């Protein structure tokens, strides 16, 4: 069963939380981070993307970036921009998007649960990205950003969250510059904290990494590293846990994760469409964006036109949790054989666009000449995600996109020595 614990969070005072809070480090590049933090000396980006305080062109993986992160984290605490709780607590973090609010429990997840498969993952991670986050955790001795977990909904946990939300005002309550609402409650009552911990231990067999696979792996590996380096390890140390927001599965929405490609691999548009007919039924849809309506249906934008592509039988395997995925169909029938894009994680000819940006963004990038071709996919279902994790399979890269993204800076987790 899942083990999560309350923890002594490090949080900003209420009056500056909107300035401290920021998007997670991995949804922006350095230039975008500089712009987001402009005029905000208390933005957590000065810690999570510390290269913004160094000269342009600084290698984001250089030691001076990690050193600046540590220096800024220390400064934030000295100035009172981040303060640690006196006692361990759970928190409730809610997000509002398109008039829908989802509520999750912020708690410390167990490193052992990750190592033993109680925390299940569905995406591959890259060692270089893991090491980057491990370095920033090491220098700060803290888990700076929460990861996004889901779990099979439990009515008693829902009742506890409802009781807290309906009985007290949120500690933080603001709408970010992207229009998404963020609401945060501190659970001070010891009995409520004990009840939450007990309910997870008794009612939640597994939790699932929804978003933040690299940060989860990095935090868990740091915990493992610290215990191996501590001859007096007891198992009760803070490094045996890391921070995660646990959302019930009945509240989540997964968005599409789309692709744009730089060229047609020496095919003319006419040749490319003819080759596609070997695996898809194709219908021209005109100049207005067309969204896939069901599984095994794709949208394609090429030469100013949208097309509906329906995968033909034999191009997928409904009995295989990976083979049934549309990302698998697209990779096996188009990206690899026709476009010669063999490794989606390293190829410079393909980029991924989160569904939150809309189909107009795909069209814009093709019309601008930056890209030649775009594909829109039908979103993966939460059931598919859980089936894949439960069977020990791993999704292809960039399969799922969750929104809204968790705001960093509402609470941090300290690995006390």
CSV table of N, CA and C in Angstrom, one decimal, residues 198-333:
chain,number,residue,atom,x,y,z
A,198,UNK,N,-3.3,7.5,7.3
A,198,UNK,CA,-3.8,6.2,7.5
A,198,UNK,C,-4.7,5.7,6.3
A,199,UNK,N,-5.4,6.6,5.7
A,199,UNK,CA,-6.3,6.3,4.6
A,199,UNK,C,-5.4,5.8,3.4
A,200,UNK,N,-4.4,6.5,3.1
A,200,UNK,CA,-3.5,6.1,2.0
A,200,UNK,C,-2.9,4.7,2.3
A,201,UNK,N,-2.5,4.5,3.6
A,201,UNK,CA,-1.8,3.2,3.9
A,201,UNK,C,-2.8,2.1,3.8
A,202,UNK,N,-4.1,2.3,4.0
A,202,UNK,CA,-5.1,1.3,4.0
A,202,UNK,C,-5.9,1.2,2.8
A,203,UNK,N,-6.0,2.2,2.0
A,203,UNK,CA,-7.0,2.3,0.9
A,203,UNK,C,-6.3,2.4,-0.5
A,204,UNK,N,-5.1,2.8,-0.6
A,204,UNK,CA,-4.4,3.1,-1.9
A,204,UNK,C,-3.3,2.1,-2.1
A,205,UNK,N,-3.6,1.2,-3.0
A,205,UNK,CA,-2.5,0.1,-3.2
A,205,UNK,C,-1.4,0.7,-4.0
A,206,UNK,N,-1.6,1.5,-5.0
A,206,UNK,CA,-0.6,2.1,-5.8
A,206,UNK,C,-0.8,3.6,-6.1
A,207,UNK,N,0.2,4.3,-6.4
A,207,UNK,CA,0.1,5.6,-7.0
A,207,UNK,C,0.8,5.6,-8.3
A,208,UNK,N,0.6,6.6,-9.2
A,208,UNK,CA,1.1,6.6,-10.5
A,208,UNK,C,1.7,8.0,-10.8
A,209,UNK,N,2.9,8.0,-11.4
A,209,UNK,CA,3.5,9.2,-11.9
A,209,UNK,C,2.7,9.7,-13.1
A,210,UNK,N,2.0,10.8,-13.0
A,210,UNK,CA,1.3,11.4,-14.1
A,210,UNK,C,2.2,12.3,-14.9
A,211,UNK,N,2.9,13.2,-14.2
A,211,UNK,CA,3.8,14.2,-14.8
A,211,UNK,C,5.0,14.5,-13.9
A,212,UNK,N,6.2,14.4,-14.5
A,212,UNK,CA,7.4,14.7,-13.7
A,212,UNK,C,8.2,13.4,-13.4
A,213,UNK,N,8.3,12.6,-14.5
A,213,UNK,CA,9.1,11.3,-14.3
A,213,UNK,C,10.5,11.6,-14.0
A,214,UNK,N,11.2,12.6,-14.6
A,214,UNK,CA,12.6,12.8,-14.3
A,214,UNK,C,12.8,13.4,-12.9
A,215,UNK,N,11.9,14.3,-12.5
A,215,UNK,CA,12.0,14.8,-11.1
A,215,UNK,C,11.8,13.7,-10.1
A,216,UNK,N,10.8,12.8,-10.4
A,216,UNK,CA,10.5,11.7,-9.4
A,216,UNK,C,11.8,10.8,-9.3
A,217,UNK,N,12.3,10.4,-10.5
A,217,UNK,CA,13.5,9.6,-10.5
A,217,UNK,C,14.7,10.2,-9.7
A,218,UNK,N,14.9,11.5,-10.0
A,218,UNK,CA,16.0,12.2,-9.4
A,218,UNK,C,15.8,12.3,-7.9
A,219,UNK,N,14.6,12.6,-7.4
A,219,UNK,CA,14.4,12.7,-5.9
A,219,UNK,C,14.6,11.3,-5.3
A,220,UNK,N,14.1,10.3,-5.9
A,220,UNK,CA,14.2,8.9,-5.4
A,220,UNK,C,15.6,8.5,-5.3
A,221,UNK,N,16.4,8.7,-6.4
A,221,UNK,CA,17.8,8.3,-6.5
A,221,UNK,C,18.6,9.1,-5.5
A,222,UNK,N,18.3,10.4,-5.2
A,222,UNK,CA,19.0,11.1,-4.2
A,222,UNK,C,18.8,10.5,-2.8
A,223,UNK,N,17.5,10.1,-2.6
A,223,UNK,CA,17.2,9.4,-1.3
A,223,UNK,C,18.0,8.2,-1.1
A,224,UNK,N,18.1,7.4,-2.2
A,224,UNK,CA,18.8,6.1,-2.1
A,224,UNK,C,20.3,6.4,-1.9
A,225,UNK,N,20.8,7.5,-2.6
A,225,UNK,CA,22.2,7.8,-2.5
A,225,UNK,C,22.5,8.3,-1.0
A,226,UNK,N,21.6,9.1,-0.4
A,226,UNK,CA,21.9,9.6,0.9
A,226,UNK,C,21.9,8.4,1.9
A,227,UNK,N,21.0,7.5,1.8
A,227,UNK,CA,20.9,6.4,2.7
A,227,UNK,C,22.2,5.5,2.6
A,228,UNK,N,22.7,5.3,1.4
A,228,UNK,CA,23.9,4.5,1.2
A,228,UNK,C,25.1,5.2,1.8
A,229,UNK,N,25.1,6.6,1.9
A,229,UNK,CA,26.2,7.3,2.4
A,229,UNK,C,26.1,7.6,3.9
A,230,UNK,N,25.0,7.2,4.5
A,230,UNK,CA,24.8,7.5,5.9
A,230,UNK,C,25.0,6.2,6.7
A,231,UNK,N,26.1,6.0,7.4
A,231,UNK,CA,26.3,4.8,8.2
A,231,UNK,C,25.3,4.7,9.4
A,232,UNK,N,24.6,5.8,9.8
A,232,UNK,CA,23.7,5.7,10.9
A,232,UNK,C,22.2,5.8,10.4
A,233,UNK,N,22.0,5.4,9.1
A,233,UNK,CA,20.7,5.5,8.5
A,233,UNK,C,19.7,4.7,9.3
A,234,UNK,N,18.5,5.3,9.6
A,234,UNK,CA,17.5,4.6,10.3
A,234,UNK,C,16.2,4.3,9.5
A,235,UNK,N,16.0,5.1,8.4
A,235,UNK,CA,14.8,5.0,7.7
A,235,UNK,C,13.8,6.1,8.0
A,236,UNK,N,14.0,6.8,9.0
A,236,UNK,CA,13.1,7.9,9.4
A,236,UNK,C,13.6,9.3,8.9
A,237,UNK,N,14.7,9.3,8.2
A,237,UNK,CA,15.3,10.6,7.8
A,237,UNK,C,14.4,11.2,6.6
A,238,UNK,N,14.4,12.5,6.5
A,238,UNK,CA,13.5,13.2,5.5
A,238,UNK,C,13.9,12.8,4.1
A,239,UNK,N,15.2,12.4,3.9
A,239,UNK,CA,15.6,12.0,2.5
A,239,UNK,C,15.0,10.7,2.0
A,240,UNK,N,14.3,10.0,2.9
A,240,UNK,CA,13.6,8.8,2.5
A,240,UNK,C,12.2,9.1,1.8
A,241,UNK,N,12.0,10.4,1.7
A,241,UNK,CA,10.7,10.8,1.1
A,241,UNK,C,11.0,12.0,0.1
A,242,UNK,N,10.0,12.2,-0.7
A,242,UNK,CA,10.1,13.4,-1.6
A,242,UNK,C,8.7,13.9,-1.8
A,243,UNK,N,8.6,15.1,-2.4
A,243,UNK,CA,7.3,15.8,-2.4
A,243,UNK,C,6.5,15.5,-3.7
A,244,UNK,N,5.2,15.2,-3.5
A,244,UNK,CA,4.3,14.9,-4.7
A,244,UNK,C,2.9,15.4,-4.3
A,245,UNK,N,2.2,15.8,-5.4
A,245,UNK,CA,0.8,16.2,-5.3
A,245,UNK,C,0.0,15.0,-5.8
A,246,UNK,N,-0.9,14.4,-5.0
A,246,UNK,CA,-1.6,13.2,-5.3
A,246,UNK,C,-3.1,13.6,-5.6
A,247,UNK,N,-3.4,13.5,-6.9
A,247,UNK,CA,-4.8,13.8,-7.4
A,247,UNK,C,-5.6,12.5,-7.6
A,248,UNK,N,-6.8,12.4,-7.1
A,248,UNK,CA,-7.6,11.2,-7.5
A,248,UNK,C,-7.8,11.1,-9.0
A,249,UNK,N,-7.9,9.9,-9.5
A,249,UNK,CA,-7.9,9.7,-10.9
A,249,UNK,C,-9.2,10.2,-11.5
A,250,UNK,N,-10.3,10.3,-10.7
A,250,UNK,CA,-11.6,10.7,-11.3
A,250,UNK,C,-11.7,12.2,-11.5
A,251,UNK,N,-10.6,13.0,-11.2
A,251,UNK,CA,-10.6,14.4,-11.4
A,251,UNK,C,-9.7,14.9,-12.5
A,252,UNK,N,-8.9,14.0,-13.1
A,252,UNK,CA,-7.9,14.4,-14.1
A,252,UNK,C,-8.4,14.4,-15.5
A,253,UNK,N,-7.7,15.2,-16.3
A,253,UNK,CA,-8.0,15.3,-17.7
A,253,UNK,C,-6.6,15.2,-18.4
A,254,UNK,N,-6.5,14.3,-19.4
A,254,UNK,CA,-5.2,14.2,-20.2
A,254,UNK,C,-5.5,14.9,-21.5
A,255,UNK,N,-4.6,15.8,-21.9
A,255,UNK,CA,-4.7,16.4,-23.2
A,255,UNK,C,-3.8,15.7,-24.2
A,256,UNK,N,-4.0,16.1,-25.5
A,256,UNK,CA,-3.2,15.5,-26.6
A,256,UNK,C,-1.8,16.1,-26.5
A,257,UNK,N,-0.9,15.3,-27.1
A,257,UNK,CA,0.5,15.7,-27.2
A,257,UNK,C,0.9,15.5,-28.7
A,258,UNK,N,1.0,16.6,-29.4
A,258,UNK,CA,1.1,16.6,-30.9
A,258,UNK,C,2.5,16.8,-31.4
A,259,UNK,N,2.7,16.6,-32.7
A,259,UNK,CA,4.0,16.6,-33.3
A,259,UNK,C,4.1,17.6,-34.5
A,260,UNK,N,5.2,18.2,-34.6
A,260,UNK,CA,5.5,19.0,-35.8
A,260,UNK,C,6.9,18.5,-36.3
A,261,UNK,N,7.0,18.5,-37.7
A,261,UNK,CA,8.2,17.9,-38.3
A,261,UNK,C,8.7,18.8,-39.3
A,262,UNK,N,10.1,18.9,-39.4
A,262,UNK,CA,10.7,19.9,-40.2
A,262,UNK,C,10.7,19.7,-41.7
A,263,UNK,N,10.6,18.4,-42.1
A,263,UNK,CA,10.7,18.1,-43.5
A,263,UNK,C,10.0,16.8,-43.9
A,264,UNK,N,9.9,16.5,-45.1
A,264,UNK,CA,9.2,15.3,-45.6
A,264,UNK,C,10.2,14.2,-46.0
A,265,UNK,N,11.4,14.3,-45.6
A,265,UNK,CA,12.4,13.3,-45.9
A,265,UNK,C,12.5,13.0,-47.4
A,266,UNK,N,12.6,14.1,-48.2
A,266,UNK,CA,12.8,14.1,-49.6
A,266,UNK,C,11.5,13.7,-50.4
A,267,UNK,N,10.4,13.5,-49.7
A,267,UNK,CA,9.2,13.2,-50.5
A,267,UNK,C,8.5,14.6,-50.9
A,268,UNK,N,7.9,14.6,-52.0
A,268,UNK,CA,7.0,15.7,-52.3
A,268,UNK,C,5.7,15.5,-51.5
A,269,UNK,N,4.9,16.6,-51.3
A,269,UNK,CA,3.7,16.4,-50.6
A,269,UNK,C,2.8,15.3,-51.2
A,270,UNK,N,2.7,15.3,-52.6
A,270,UNK,CA,1.9,14.3,-53.2
A,270,UNK,C,2.4,12.9,-53.0
A,271,UNK,N,3.7,12.7,-53.1
A,271,UNK,CA,4.3,11.4,-52.8
A,271,UNK,C,4.1,10.9,-51.4
A,272,UNK,N,4.2,11.9,-50.5
A,272,UNK,CA,4.0,11.6,-49.0
A,272,UNK,C,2.6,11.1,-48.8
A,273,UNK,N,1.6,11.8,-49.3
A,273,UNK,CA,0.2,11.4,-49.1
A,273,UNK,C,-0.1,10.0,-49.7
A,274,UNK,N,0.5,9.8,-50.9
A,274,UNK,CA,0.3,8.4,-51.5
A,274,UNK,C,0.9,7.3,-50.6
A,275,UNK,N,2.0,7.6,-50.0
A,275,UNK,CA,2.6,6.6,-49.1
A,275,UNK,C,1.7,6.4,-47.9
A,276,UNK,N,1.1,7.5,-47.4
A,276,UNK,CA,0.3,7.4,-46.2
A,276,UNK,C,-0.9,6.5,-46.5
A,277,UNK,N,-1.4,6.5,-47.7
A,277,UNK,CA,-2.6,5.7,-48.1
A,277,UNK,C,-2.4,4.2,-47.9
A,278,UNK,N,-1.1,3.8,-47.8
A,278,UNK,CA,-0.8,2.4,-47.5
A,278,UNK,C,-1.3,1.9,-46.1
A,279,UNK,N,-1.4,2.9,-45.2
A,279,UNK,CA,-1.7,2.6,-43.8
A,279,UNK,C,-2.9,3.3,-43.3
A,280,UNK,N,-3.4,4.3,-44.0
A,280,UNK,CA,-4.5,5.2,-43.5
A,280,UNK,C,-5.5,5.4,-44.6
A,281,UNK,N,-6.7,5.6,-44.2
A,281,UNK,CA,-7.8,6.2,-45.0
A,281,UNK,C,-7.7,7.7,-44.8
A,282,UNK,N,-7.6,8.4,-45.9
A,282,UNK,CA,-7.4,9.8,-45.8
A,282,UNK,C,-8.6,10.6,-46.4
A,283,UNK,N,-9.0,11.7,-45.7
A,283,UNK,CA,-10.1,12.5,-46.1
A,283,UNK,C,-9.6,14.0,-45.9
A,284,UNK,N,-9.7,14.8,-47.0
A,284,UNK,CA,-9.3,16.2,-46.9
A,284,UNK,C,-10.4,17.0,-46.1
A,285,UNK,N,-10.0,17.8,-45.2
A,285,UNK,CA,-10.9,18.5,-44.3
A,285,UNK,C,-10.9,20.1,-44.5
A,286,UNK,N,-10.1,20.6,-45.4
A,286,UNK,CA,-10.1,22.0,-45.6
A,286,UNK,C,-9.0,22.8,-44.8
A,287,UNK,N,-9.2,24.1,-44.7
A,287,UNK,CA,-8.2,25.0,-44.1
A,287,UNK,C,-8.4,25.2,-42.6
A,288,UNK,N,-9.6,24.9,-42.1
A,288,UNK,CA,-9.8,25.1,-40.7
A,288,UNK,C,-9.3,23.9,-39.9
A,289,UNK,N,-8.8,24.1,-38.7
A,289,UNK,CA,-8.2,23.0,-37.9
A,289,UNK,C,-9.3,21.9,-37.7
A,290,UNK,N,-8.8,20.7,-37.8
A,290,UNK,CA,-9.7,19.5,-37.6
A,290,UNK,C,-9.1,18.7,-36.4
A,291,UNK,N,-9.9,18.4,-35.4
A,291,UNK,CA,-9.4,17.7,-34.2
A,291,UNK,C,-9.8,16.2,-34.3
A,292,UNK,N,-8.9,15.3,-34.1
A,292,UNK,CA,-9.3,13.8,-34.1
A,292,UNK,C,-10.4,13.6,-33.1
A,293,UNK,N,-11.4,12.7,-33.5
A,293,UNK,CA,-12.6,12.5,-32.7
A,293,UNK,C,-12.5,11.2,-31.9
A,294,UNK,N,-11.6,10.3,-32.2
A,294,UNK,CA,-11.6,9.0,-31.5
A,294,UNK,C,-10.2,8.4,-31.7
A,295,UNK,N,-10.0,7.3,-30.9
A,295,UNK,CA,-8.8,6.5,-31.0
A,295,UNK,C,-8.5,6.0,-32.4
A,296,UNK,N,-7.3,6.0,-32.9
A,296,UNK,CA,-6.8,5.6,-34.2
A,296,UNK,C,-7.2,6.6,-35.3
A,297,UNK,N,-7.6,7.8,-34.9
A,297,UNK,CA,-7.9,8.8,-35.9
A,297,UNK,C,-6.9,10.0,-35.6
A,298,UNK,N,-6.3,10.5,-36.7
A,298,UNK,CA,-5.3,11.5,-36.6
A,298,UNK,C,-5.7,12.7,-37.5
A,299,UNK,N,-5.2,13.9,-37.1
A,299,UNK,CA,-5.3,15.1,-38.0
A,299,UNK,C,-3.9,15.4,-38.5
A,300,UNK,N,-3.8,15.8,-39.8
A,300,UNK,CA,-2.5,16.1,-40.4
A,300,UNK,C,-2.7,17.5,-41.0
A,301,UNK,N,-1.7,18.3,-40.9
A,301,UNK,CA,-1.7,19.6,-41.6
A,301,UNK,C,-0.5,19.7,-42.5
A,302,UNK,N,-0.7,19.9,-43.8
A,302,UNK,CA,0.3,19.9,-44.8
A,302,UNK,C,-0.1,20.9,-45.9
A,303,UNK,N,0.8,21.7,-46.3
A,303,UNK,CA,0.6,22.6,-47.4
A,303,UNK,C,-0.7,23.4,-47.3
A,304,UNK,N,-1.0,23.9,-46.1
A,304,UNK,CA,-2.2,24.8,-45.9
A,304,UNK,C,-3.5,24.0,-45.8
A,305,UNK,N,-3.5,22.7,-45.7
A,305,UNK,CA,-4.7,21.9,-45.7
A,305,UNK,C,-4.7,20.9,-44.5
A,306,UNK,N,-5.8,20.7,-43.9
A,306,UNK,CA,-6.0,19.7,-42.8
A,306,UNK,C,-6.6,18.4,-43.4
A,307,UNK,N,-6.1,17.3,-42.9
A,307,UNK,CA,-6.5,16.0,-43.4
A,307,UNK,C,-6.9,15.1,-42.2
A,308,UNK,N,-7.9,14.3,-42.4
A,308,UNK,CA,-8.3,13.3,-41.4
A,308,UNK,C,-7.7,12.0,-41.8
A,309,UNK,N,-6.9,11.3,-41.0
A,309,UNK,CA,-6.3,10.1,-41.2
A,309,UNK,C,-6.8,9.0,-40.3
A,310,UNK,N,-7.4,8.0,-40.8
A,310,UNK,CA,-7.9,6.9,-40.0
A,310,UNK,C,-7.0,5.6,-40.2
A,311,UNK,N,-6.5,5.1,-39.1
A,311,UNK,CA,-5.6,4.0,-39.3
A,311,UNK,C,-6.3,2.7,-39.7
A,312,UNK,N,-5.8,2.0,-40.7
A,312,UNK,CA,-6.4,0.8,-41.2
A,312,UNK,C,-6.1,-0.3,-40.3
A,313,UNK,N,-7.0,-1.3,-40.3
A,313,UNK,CA,-6.8,-2.5,-39.5
A,313,UNK,C,-5.5,-3.2,-39.9
A,314,UNK,N,-4.8,-3.7,-38.9
A,314,UNK,CA,-3.5,-4.3,-39.1
A,314,UNK,C,-2.4,-3.4,-38.8
A,315,UNK,N,-2.7,-2.1,-38.6
A,315,UNK,CA,-1.6,-1.2,-38.2
A,315,UNK,C,-1.5,-1.0,-36.7
A,316,UNK,N,-2.3,-1.7,-36.0
A,316,UNK,CA,-2.3,-1.6,-34.5
A,316,UNK,C,-2.8,-2.9,-33.9
A,317,UNK,N,-2.5,-3.0,-32.6
A,317,UNK,CA,-2.9,-4.3,-31.9
A,317,UNK,C,-3.7,-3.9,-30.7
A,318,UNK,N,-5.0,-4.1,-30.7
A,318,UNK,CA,-5.8,-3.7,-29.6
A,318,UNK,C,-5.6,-4.5,-28.3
A,319,UNK,N,-4.9,-5.6,-28.5
A,319,UNK,CA,-4.6,-6.5,-27.3
A,319,UNK,C,-3.2,-6.2,-26.6
A,320,UNK,N,-2.5,-5.2,-27.2
A,320,UNK,CA,-1.2,-4.8,-26.7
A,320,UNK,C,-1.3,-3.4,-26.1
A,321,UNK,N,-1.1,-3.2,-24.8
A,321,UNK,CA,-1.3,-1.9,-24.2
A,321,UNK,C,-0.4,-0.8,-24.9
A,322,UNK,N,0.7,-1.2,-25.5
A,322,UNK,CA,1.6,-0.2,-26.2
A,322,UNK,C,1.2,-0.2,-27.7
A,323,UNK,N,0.9,-1.4,-28.3
A,323,UNK,CA,0.6,-1.4,-29.7
A,323,UNK,C,-0.7,-0.8,-30.1
A,324,UNK,N,-1.6,-0.6,-29.1
A,324,UNK,CA,-2.9,0.1,-29.4
A,324,UNK,C,-2.8,1.6,-29.4
A,325,UNK,N,-1.7,2.1,-28.9
A,325,UNK,CA,-1.6,3.6,-28.7
A,325,UNK,C,-1.4,4.3,-30.1
A,326,UNK,N,-2.0,5.4,-30.2
A,326,UNK,CA,-1.8,6.2,-31.5
A,326,UNK,C,-0.4,6.7,-31.7
A,327,UNK,N,0.3,7.0,-30.6
A,327,UNK,CA,1.7,7.4,-30.8
A,327,UNK,C,2.5,6.2,-31.4
A,328,UNK,N,2.2,5.0,-31.0
A,328,UNK,CA,2.9,3.8,-31.6
A,328,UNK,C,2.5,3.7,-33.1
A,329,UNK,N,1.3,3.8,-33.4
A,329,UNK,CA,0.9,3.8,-34.8
A,329,UNK,C,1.6,4.8,-35.6
A,330,UNK,N,1.6,6.0,-35.1
A,330,UNK,CA,2.3,7.1,-35.9
A,330,UNK,C,3.8,6.8,-36.0
A,331,UNK,N,4.4,6.4,-35.0
A,331,UNK,CA,5.8,6.1,-35.1
A,331,UNK,C,6.1,4.9,-36.0
A,332,UNK,N,5.4,3.8,-35.9
A,332,UNK,CA,5.6,2.6,-36.7
A,332,UNK,C,5.2,2.8,-38.2
A,333,UNK,N,4.2,3.6,-38.4
A,333,UNK,CA,3.7,3.7,-39.8
A,333,UNK,C,4.1,4.9,-40.6
